[in-house]
Tab-separated table of N, CA and C in Angstrom:
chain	number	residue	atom	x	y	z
A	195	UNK	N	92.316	103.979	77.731
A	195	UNK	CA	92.143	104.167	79.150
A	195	UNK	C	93.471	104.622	79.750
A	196	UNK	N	93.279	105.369	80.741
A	196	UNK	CA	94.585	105.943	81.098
A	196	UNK	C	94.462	105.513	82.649
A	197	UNK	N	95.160	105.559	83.916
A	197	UNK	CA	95.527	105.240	85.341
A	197	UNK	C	96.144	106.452	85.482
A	198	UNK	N	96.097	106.876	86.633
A	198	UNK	CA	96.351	107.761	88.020
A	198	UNK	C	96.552	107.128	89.277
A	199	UNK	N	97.722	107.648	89.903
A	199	UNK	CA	97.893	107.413	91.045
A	199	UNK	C	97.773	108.226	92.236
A	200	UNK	N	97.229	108.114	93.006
A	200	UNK	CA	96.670	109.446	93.888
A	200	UNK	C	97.931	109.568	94.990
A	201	UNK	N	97.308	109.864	96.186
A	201	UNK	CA	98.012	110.517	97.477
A	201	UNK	C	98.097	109.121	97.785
A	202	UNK	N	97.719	108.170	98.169
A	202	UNK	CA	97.725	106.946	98.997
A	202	UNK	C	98.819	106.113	99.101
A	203	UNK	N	99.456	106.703	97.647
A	203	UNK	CA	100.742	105.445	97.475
A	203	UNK	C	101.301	105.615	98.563
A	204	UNK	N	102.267	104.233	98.732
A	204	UNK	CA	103.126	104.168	99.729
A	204	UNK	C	104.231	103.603	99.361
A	205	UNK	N	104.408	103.672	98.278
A	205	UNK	CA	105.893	103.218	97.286
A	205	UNK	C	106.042	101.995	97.172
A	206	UNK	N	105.554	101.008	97.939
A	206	UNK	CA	105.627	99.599	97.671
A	206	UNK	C	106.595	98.884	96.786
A	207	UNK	N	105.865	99.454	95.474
A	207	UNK	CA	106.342	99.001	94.279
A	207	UNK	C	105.871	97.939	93.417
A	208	UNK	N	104.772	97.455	94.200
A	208	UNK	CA	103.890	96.449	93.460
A	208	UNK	C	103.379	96.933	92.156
A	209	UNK	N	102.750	97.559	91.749
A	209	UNK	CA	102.234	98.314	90.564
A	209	UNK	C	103.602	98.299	89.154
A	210	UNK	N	104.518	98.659	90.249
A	210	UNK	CA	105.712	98.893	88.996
A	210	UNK	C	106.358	97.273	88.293
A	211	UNK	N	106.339	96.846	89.709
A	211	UNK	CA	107.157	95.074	89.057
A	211	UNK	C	105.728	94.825	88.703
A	212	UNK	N	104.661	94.752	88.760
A	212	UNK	CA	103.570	94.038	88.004
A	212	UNK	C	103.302	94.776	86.364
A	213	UNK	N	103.033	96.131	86.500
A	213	UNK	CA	103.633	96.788	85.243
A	213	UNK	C	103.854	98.103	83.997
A	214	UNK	N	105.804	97.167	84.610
A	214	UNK	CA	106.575	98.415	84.325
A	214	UNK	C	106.288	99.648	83.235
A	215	UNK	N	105.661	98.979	82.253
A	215	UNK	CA	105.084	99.371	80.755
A	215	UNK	C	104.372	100.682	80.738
A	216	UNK	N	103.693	100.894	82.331
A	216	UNK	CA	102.460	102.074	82.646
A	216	UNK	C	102.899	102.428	84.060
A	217	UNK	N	103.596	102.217	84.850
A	217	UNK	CA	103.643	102.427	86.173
A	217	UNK	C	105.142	102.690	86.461
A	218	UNK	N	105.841	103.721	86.958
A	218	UNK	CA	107.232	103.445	87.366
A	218	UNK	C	107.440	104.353	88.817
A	219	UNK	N	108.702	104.799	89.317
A	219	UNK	CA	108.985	105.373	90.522
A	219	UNK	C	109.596	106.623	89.738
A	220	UNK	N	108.969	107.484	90.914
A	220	UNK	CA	109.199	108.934	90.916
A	220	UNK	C	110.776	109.091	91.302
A	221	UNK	N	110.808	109.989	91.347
A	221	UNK	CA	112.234	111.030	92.363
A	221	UNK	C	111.976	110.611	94.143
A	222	UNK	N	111.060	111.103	94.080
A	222	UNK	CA	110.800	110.226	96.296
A	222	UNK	C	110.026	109.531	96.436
A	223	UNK	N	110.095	108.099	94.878
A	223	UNK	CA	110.159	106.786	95.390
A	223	UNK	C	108.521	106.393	96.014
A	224	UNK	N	108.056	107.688	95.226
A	224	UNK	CA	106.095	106.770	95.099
A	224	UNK	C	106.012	106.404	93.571
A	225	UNK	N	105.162	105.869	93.279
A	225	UNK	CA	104.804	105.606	91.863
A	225	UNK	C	104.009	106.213	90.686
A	226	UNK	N	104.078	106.607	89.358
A	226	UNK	CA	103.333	107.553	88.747
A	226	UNK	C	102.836	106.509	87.585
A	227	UNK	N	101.792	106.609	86.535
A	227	UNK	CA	101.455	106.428	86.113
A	227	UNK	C	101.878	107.080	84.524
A	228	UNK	N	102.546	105.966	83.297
A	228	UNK	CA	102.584	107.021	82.615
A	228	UNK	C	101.408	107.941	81.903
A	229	UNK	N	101.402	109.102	81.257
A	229	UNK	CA	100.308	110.311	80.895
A	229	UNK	C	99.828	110.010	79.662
A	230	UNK	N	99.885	108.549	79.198
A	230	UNK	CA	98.948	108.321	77.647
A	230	UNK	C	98.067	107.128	78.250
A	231	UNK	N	97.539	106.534	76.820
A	231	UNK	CA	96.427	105.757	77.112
A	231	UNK	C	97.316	103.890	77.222
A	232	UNK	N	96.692	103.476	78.253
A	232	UNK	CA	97.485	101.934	77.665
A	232	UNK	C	96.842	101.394	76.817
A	233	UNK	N	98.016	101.000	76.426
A	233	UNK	CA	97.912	99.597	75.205
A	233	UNK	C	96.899	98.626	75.736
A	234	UNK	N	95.695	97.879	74.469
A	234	UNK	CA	95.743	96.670	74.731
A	234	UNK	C	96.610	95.556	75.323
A	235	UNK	N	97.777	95.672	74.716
A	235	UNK	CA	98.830	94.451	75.324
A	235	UNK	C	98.874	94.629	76.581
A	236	UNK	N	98.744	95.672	77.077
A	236	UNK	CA	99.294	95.796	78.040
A	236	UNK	C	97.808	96.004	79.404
A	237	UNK	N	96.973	96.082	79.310
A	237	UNK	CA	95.530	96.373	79.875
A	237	UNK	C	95.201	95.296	81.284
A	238	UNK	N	95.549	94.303	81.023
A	238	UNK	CA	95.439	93.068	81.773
A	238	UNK	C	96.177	93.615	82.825
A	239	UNK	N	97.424	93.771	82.422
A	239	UNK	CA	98.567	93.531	83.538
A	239	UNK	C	98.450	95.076	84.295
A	240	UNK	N	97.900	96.136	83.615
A	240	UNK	CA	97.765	96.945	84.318
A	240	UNK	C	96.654	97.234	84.781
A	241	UNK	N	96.009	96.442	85.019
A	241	UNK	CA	94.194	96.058	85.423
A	241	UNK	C	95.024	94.824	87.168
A	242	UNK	N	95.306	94.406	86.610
A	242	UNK	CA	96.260	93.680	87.700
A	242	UNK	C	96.671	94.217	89.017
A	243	UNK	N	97.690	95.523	88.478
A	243	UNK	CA	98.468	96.121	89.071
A	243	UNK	C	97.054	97.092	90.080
A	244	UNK	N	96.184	97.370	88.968
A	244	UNK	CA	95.517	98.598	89.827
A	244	UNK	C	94.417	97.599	91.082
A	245	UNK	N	94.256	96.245	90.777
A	245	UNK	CA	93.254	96.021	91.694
A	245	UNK	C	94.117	95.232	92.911
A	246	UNK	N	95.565	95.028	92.546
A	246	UNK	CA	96.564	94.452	93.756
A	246	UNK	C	97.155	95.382	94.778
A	247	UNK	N	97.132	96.722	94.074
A	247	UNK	CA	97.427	97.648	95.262
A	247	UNK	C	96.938	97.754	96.494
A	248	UNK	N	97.890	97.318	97.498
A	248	UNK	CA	97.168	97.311	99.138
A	248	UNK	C	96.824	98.475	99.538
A	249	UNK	N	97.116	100.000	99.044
A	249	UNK	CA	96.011	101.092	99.455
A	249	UNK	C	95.101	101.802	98.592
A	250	UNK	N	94.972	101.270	97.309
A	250	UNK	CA	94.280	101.163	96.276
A	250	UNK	C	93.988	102.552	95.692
A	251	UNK	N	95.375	102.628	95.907
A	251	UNK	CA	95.864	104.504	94.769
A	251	UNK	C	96.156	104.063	93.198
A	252	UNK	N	95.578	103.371	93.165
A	252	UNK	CA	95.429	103.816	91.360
A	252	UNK	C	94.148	103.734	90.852
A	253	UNK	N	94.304	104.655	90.483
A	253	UNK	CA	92.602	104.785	89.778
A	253	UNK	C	92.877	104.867	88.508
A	254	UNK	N	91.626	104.409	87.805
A	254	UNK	CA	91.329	104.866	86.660
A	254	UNK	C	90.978	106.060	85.900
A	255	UNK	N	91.442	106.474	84.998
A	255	UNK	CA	91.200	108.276	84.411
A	255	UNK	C	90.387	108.393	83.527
């Protein structure tokens, strides 16, 4: 499964401290998603990240 982050972000940064592993900050400080599939290990926390976002720009790909 892979994540996308759309237009909505607002840089917060919640996504990234929840996790860093799949989610980090751009150049002007919105957030991107990295471009492979996540890990099991890592699925939870970025299942986390995508349903804690307060404008709910991450989607699933």
């Amino acid at each position: 499964m892979k994540y996308f982050v759309n237009e909505n972000c607002i840089g917060c940064g919640l996504c990234v401290s929840t996790c860093p592993e799949v989610f980090a900050f751009t150049d002007s400080g919105f957030a991107r998603a990295e471009e492979k599939d996540v890990s099991d290990k890592v699925l939870k926390t970025a299942e986390m990240a995508r349903e804690g976002c307060p404008v709910e720009a991450i989607e699933k790909a």
